[in-house]
Coordinates of C-alpha atoms in Angstrom, one line a residue:
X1306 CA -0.7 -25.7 0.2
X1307 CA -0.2 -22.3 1.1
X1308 CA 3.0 -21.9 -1.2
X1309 CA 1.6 -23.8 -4.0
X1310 CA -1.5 -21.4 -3.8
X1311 CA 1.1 -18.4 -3.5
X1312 CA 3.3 -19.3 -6.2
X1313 CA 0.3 -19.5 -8.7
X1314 CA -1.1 -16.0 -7.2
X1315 CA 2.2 -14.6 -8.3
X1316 CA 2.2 -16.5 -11.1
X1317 CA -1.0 -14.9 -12.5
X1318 CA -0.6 -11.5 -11.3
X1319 CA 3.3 -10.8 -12.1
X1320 CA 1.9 -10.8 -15.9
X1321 CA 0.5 -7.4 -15.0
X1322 CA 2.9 -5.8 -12.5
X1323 CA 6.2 -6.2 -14.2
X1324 CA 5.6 -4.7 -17.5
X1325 CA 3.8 -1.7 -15.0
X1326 CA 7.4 -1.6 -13.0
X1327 CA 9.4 -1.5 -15.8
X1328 CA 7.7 1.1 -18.1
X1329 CA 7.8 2.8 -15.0
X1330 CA 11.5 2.6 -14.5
X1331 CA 11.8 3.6 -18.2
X1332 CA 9.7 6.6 -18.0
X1333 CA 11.9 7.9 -15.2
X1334 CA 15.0 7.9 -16.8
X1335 CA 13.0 9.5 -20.1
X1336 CA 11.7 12.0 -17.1
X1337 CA 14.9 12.8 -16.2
X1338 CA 16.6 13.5 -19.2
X1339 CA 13.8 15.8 -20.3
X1340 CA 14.0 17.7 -16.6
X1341 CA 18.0 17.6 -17.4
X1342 CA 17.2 19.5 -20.8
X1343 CA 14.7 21.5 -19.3
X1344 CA 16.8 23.3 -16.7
X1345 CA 20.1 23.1 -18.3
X1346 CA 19.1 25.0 -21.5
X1347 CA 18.4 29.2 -21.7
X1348 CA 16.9 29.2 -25.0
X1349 CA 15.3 25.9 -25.7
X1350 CA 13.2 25.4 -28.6
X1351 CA 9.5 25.5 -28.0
X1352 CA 9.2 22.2 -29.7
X1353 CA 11.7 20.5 -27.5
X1354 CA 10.1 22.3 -24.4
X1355 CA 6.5 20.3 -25.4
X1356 CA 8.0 16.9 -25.7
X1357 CA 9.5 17.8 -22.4
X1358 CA 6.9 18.9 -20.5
X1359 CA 4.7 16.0 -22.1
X1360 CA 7.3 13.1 -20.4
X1361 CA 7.3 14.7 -17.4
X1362 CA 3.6 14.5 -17.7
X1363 CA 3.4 10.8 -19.0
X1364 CA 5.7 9.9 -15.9
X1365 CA 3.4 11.3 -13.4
X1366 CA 0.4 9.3 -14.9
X1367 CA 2.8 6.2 -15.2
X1368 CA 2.8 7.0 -11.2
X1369 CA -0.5 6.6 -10.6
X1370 CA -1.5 3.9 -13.3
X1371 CA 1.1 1.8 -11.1
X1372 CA -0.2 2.8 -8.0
X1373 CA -4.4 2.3 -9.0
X1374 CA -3.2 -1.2 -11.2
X1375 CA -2.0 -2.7 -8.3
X1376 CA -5.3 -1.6 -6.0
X1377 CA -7.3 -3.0 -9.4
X1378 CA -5.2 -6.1 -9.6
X1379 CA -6.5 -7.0 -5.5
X1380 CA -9.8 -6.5 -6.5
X1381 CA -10.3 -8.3 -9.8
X1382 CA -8.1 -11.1 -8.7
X1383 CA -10.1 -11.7 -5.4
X1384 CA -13.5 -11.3 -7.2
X1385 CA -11.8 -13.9 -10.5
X1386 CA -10.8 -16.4 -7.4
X1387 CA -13.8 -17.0 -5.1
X1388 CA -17.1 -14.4 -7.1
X1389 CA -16.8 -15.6 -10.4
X1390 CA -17.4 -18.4 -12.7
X1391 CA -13.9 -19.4 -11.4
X1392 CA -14.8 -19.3 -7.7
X1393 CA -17.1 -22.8 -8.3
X1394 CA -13.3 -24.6 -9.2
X1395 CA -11.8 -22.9 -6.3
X1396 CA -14.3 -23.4 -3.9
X1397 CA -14.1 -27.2 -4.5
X1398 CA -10.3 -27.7 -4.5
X1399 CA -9.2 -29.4 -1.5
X1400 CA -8.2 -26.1 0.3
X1401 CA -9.0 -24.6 3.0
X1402 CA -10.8 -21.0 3.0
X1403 CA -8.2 -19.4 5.2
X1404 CA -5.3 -20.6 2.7
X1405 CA -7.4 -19.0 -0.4
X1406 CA -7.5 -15.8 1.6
X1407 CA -3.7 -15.7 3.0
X1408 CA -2.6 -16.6 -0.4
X1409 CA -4.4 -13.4 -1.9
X1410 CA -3.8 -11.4 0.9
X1411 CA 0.1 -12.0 0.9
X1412 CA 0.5 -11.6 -2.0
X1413 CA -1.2 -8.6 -2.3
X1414 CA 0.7 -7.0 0.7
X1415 CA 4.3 -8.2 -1.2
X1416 CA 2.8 -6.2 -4.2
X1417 CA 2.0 -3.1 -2.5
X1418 CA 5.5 -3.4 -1.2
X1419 CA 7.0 -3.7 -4.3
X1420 CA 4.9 -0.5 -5.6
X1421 CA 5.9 1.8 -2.6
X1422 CA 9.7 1.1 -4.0
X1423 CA 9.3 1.4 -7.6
X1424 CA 7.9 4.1 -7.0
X1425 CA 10.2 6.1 -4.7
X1426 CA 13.1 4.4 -7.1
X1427 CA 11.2 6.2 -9.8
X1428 CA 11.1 9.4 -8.6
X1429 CA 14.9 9.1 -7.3
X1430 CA 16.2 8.8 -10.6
X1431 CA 14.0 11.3 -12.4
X1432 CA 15.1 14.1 -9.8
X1433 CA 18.8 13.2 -9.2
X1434 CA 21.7 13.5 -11.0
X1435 CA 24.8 11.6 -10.6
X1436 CA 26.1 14.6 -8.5
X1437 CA 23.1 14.7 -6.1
X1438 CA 22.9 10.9 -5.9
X1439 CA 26.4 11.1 -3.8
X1440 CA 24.9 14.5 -1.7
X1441 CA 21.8 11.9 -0.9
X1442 CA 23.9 9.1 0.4
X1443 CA 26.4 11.4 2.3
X1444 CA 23.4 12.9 4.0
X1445 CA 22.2 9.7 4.8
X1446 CA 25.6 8.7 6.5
X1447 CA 25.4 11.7 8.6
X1448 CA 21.9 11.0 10.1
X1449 CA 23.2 7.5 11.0
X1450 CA 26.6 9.3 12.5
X1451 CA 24.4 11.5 14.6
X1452 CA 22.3 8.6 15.7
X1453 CA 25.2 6.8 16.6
X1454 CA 26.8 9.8 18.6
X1455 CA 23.7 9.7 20.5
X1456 CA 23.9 5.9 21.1
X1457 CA 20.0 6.2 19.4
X1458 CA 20.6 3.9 16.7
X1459 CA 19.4 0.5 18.2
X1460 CA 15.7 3.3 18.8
X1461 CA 16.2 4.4 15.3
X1462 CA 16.2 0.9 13.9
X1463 CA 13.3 -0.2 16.3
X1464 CA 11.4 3.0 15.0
X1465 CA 12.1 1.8 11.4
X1466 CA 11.1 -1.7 11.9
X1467 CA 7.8 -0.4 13.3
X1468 CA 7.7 1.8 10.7
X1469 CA 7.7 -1.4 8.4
X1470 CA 5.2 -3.1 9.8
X1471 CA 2.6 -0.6 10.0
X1472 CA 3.0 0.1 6.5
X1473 CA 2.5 -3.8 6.3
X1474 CA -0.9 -4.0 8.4
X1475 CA -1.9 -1.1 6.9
X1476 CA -2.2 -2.2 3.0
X1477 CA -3.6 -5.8 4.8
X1478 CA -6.1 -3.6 6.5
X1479 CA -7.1 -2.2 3.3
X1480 CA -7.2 -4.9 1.1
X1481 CA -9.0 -7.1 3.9
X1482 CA -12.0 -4.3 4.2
X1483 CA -11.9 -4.4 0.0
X1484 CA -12.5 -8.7 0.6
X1485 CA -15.0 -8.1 3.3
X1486 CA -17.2 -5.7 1.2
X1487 CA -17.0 -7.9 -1.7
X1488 CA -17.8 -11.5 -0.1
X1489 CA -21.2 -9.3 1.8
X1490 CA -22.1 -7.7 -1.3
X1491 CA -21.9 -10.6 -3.5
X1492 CA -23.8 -13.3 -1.0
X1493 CA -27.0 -11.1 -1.9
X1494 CA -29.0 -12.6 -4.9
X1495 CA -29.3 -9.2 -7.6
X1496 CA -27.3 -6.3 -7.9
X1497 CA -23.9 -8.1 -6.3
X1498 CA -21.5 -5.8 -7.7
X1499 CA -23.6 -2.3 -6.7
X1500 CA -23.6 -4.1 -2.8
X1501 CA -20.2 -4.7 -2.9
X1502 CA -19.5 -1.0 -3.7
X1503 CA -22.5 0.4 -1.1
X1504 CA -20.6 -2.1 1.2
X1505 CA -17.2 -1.0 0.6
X1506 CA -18.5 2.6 1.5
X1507 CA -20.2 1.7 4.8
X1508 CA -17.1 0.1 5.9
X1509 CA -14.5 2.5 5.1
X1510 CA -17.0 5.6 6.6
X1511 CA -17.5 3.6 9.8
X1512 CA -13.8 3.2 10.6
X1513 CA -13.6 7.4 9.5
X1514 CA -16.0 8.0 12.3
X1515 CA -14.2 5.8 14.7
X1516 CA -11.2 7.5 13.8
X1517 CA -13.0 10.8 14.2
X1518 CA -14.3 9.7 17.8
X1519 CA -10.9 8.4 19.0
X1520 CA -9.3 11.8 17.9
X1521 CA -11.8 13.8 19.3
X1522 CA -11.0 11.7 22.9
X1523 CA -7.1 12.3 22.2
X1524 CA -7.6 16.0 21.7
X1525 CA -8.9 16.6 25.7
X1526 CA -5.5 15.0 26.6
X1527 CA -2.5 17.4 27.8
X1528 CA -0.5 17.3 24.7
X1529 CA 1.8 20.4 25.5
X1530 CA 4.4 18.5 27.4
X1531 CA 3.9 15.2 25.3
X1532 CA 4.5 17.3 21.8
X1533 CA 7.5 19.4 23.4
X1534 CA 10.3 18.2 21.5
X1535 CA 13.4 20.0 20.3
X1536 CA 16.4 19.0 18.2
X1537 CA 17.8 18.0 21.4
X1538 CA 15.3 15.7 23.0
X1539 CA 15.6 12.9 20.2
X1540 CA 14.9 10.3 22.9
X1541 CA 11.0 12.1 23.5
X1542 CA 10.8 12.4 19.8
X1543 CA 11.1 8.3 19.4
X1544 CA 9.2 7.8 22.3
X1545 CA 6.5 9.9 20.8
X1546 CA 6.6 8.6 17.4
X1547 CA 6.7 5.2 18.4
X1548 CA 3.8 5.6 21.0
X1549 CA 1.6 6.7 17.8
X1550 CA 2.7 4.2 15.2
X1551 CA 1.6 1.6 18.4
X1552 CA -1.9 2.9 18.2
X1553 CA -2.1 2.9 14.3
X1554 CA -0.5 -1.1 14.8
X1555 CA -2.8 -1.5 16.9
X1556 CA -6.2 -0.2 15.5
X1557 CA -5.6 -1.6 12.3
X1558 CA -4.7 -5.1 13.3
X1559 CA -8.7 -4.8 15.3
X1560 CA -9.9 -3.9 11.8
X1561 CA -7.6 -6.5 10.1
X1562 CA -9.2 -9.1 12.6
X1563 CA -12.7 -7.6 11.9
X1564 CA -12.1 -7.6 8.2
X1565 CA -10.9 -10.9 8.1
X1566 CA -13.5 -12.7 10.0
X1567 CA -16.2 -11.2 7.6
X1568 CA -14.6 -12.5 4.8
X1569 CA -13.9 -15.9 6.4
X1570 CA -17.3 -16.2 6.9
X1571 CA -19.6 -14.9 4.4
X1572 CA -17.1 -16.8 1.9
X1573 CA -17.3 -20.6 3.9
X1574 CA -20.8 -20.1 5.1
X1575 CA -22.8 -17.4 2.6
X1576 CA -20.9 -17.7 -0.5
X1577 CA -23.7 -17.2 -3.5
X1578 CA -22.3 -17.9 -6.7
X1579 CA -25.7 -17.9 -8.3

């Protein structure tokens, strides 16, 4: 059930995301041509120098509508699912809770995904020529060269792949803490929407002062010796970057379980549709 439920999530919200992705796409190689023109030409005419300026414009606000779309798209689609009118025909279908929330929550994550790379894709064609493109791959080649020379690549990969995955728990961990705040506001009887907000808040300032509180315990540890790193101690530089992508893993997967067992809850047990 959990494909089926996938493939219909994807279903509904690709409508929205690929026509953002590819006018995105477009408006970087638009970008790009009007950067080209921009600093390949002394006298430009002023008109031309507008139009310019005004695609370079239009592709930093294709950024962002890309970017907030797919943070609207988790919301609305969450709220269409289980809040709405719809939530009474989804509530009844033979599916378990946890499935309606994986589904969403997956699929969500893939789109984030997708978003991060559209997005860096974008940029790398607005910004690079053909001539640059070849510089960027070379200089890739050579940090994977020097990795190897210090038999560091197996780390490097490792460090990557964590990389990866706190990126992963991080956009669950935001979009769990977005369900959480909506299934509490909305299992109130008036003013559903305004609760869901004040609950969204609440949540996201409590984890800040968590945050805050665990920093302020990091900062009376001896970090001079743990921070000493120079471009040839490469092994203490993984070691330190992998020790603190361990404790953003695992803080966010507490919140994750947190988040999720709020939602769970308040959507099997004090779900008010009323």
């Amino acid at each position: 059930m959990l494909s089926k439920s996938m493939k219909h999530e994807f279903r509904a919200t690709s409508r929205v995301m690929l026509p953002l992705f590819a006018a995105l796409l477009l408006m970087s190689v638009v970008a790009h041509f009007a950067i080209q023109l921009l600093t390949g030409a002394n006298n430009l005419h002023w008109l031309l120098e507008t139009i310019s300026a005004i695609v370079i414009a239009l592709f930093a606000i294709s950024v962002v509508a890309v970017a907030v779309g797919v943070l609207i798209l988790t919301v609305s689609r969450f709220y269409r699912s289980f809040l709405s009118d719809e939530g009474y025909l989804n509530m009844t279908l033979p599916v378990s809770v946890h499935t309606h929330i994986f589904s969403r929550l997956i699929v969500a994550v893939i789109w984030y995904a997708l978003t991060v790379i559209a997005v860096l894709l974008a940029c790398l064609i607005m910004g690079l020529n053909l001539h640059e493109w070849k510089e960027f791959f070379v200089a890739i080649g050579d940090v994977l060269r020097g990795l190897s020379e210090q038999h560091l690549t197996g780390r490097a990969i490792l460090l990557g792949l964590e990389t990866l995955l706190a990126m992963v728990i991080g956009c669950s961990f935001s979009s769990l803490l977005l369900y959480a705040a909506m299934a509490v506001g909305h299992s109130f009887n008036r003013h559903k929407k305004g609760m869901s907000v004040l609950f969204a808040f609440v949540f996201y300032y409590a984890i800040q002062i968590i945050g805050v509180v665990g920093i302020a315990v990091l900062t009376h540890m001896d970090w001079d010796n743990w921070f000493d790193i120079t471009a040839e101690n490469a092994t203490h530089a993984l070691n330190v970057f992998q020790a603190l992508l361990g404790g953003v893993i695992g803080v966010n997967l507490i919140g994750c379980a947190l988040f999720y067992f709020i939602t769970h809850h308040f959507l099997s047990r004090k779900l008010n549709l009323e």
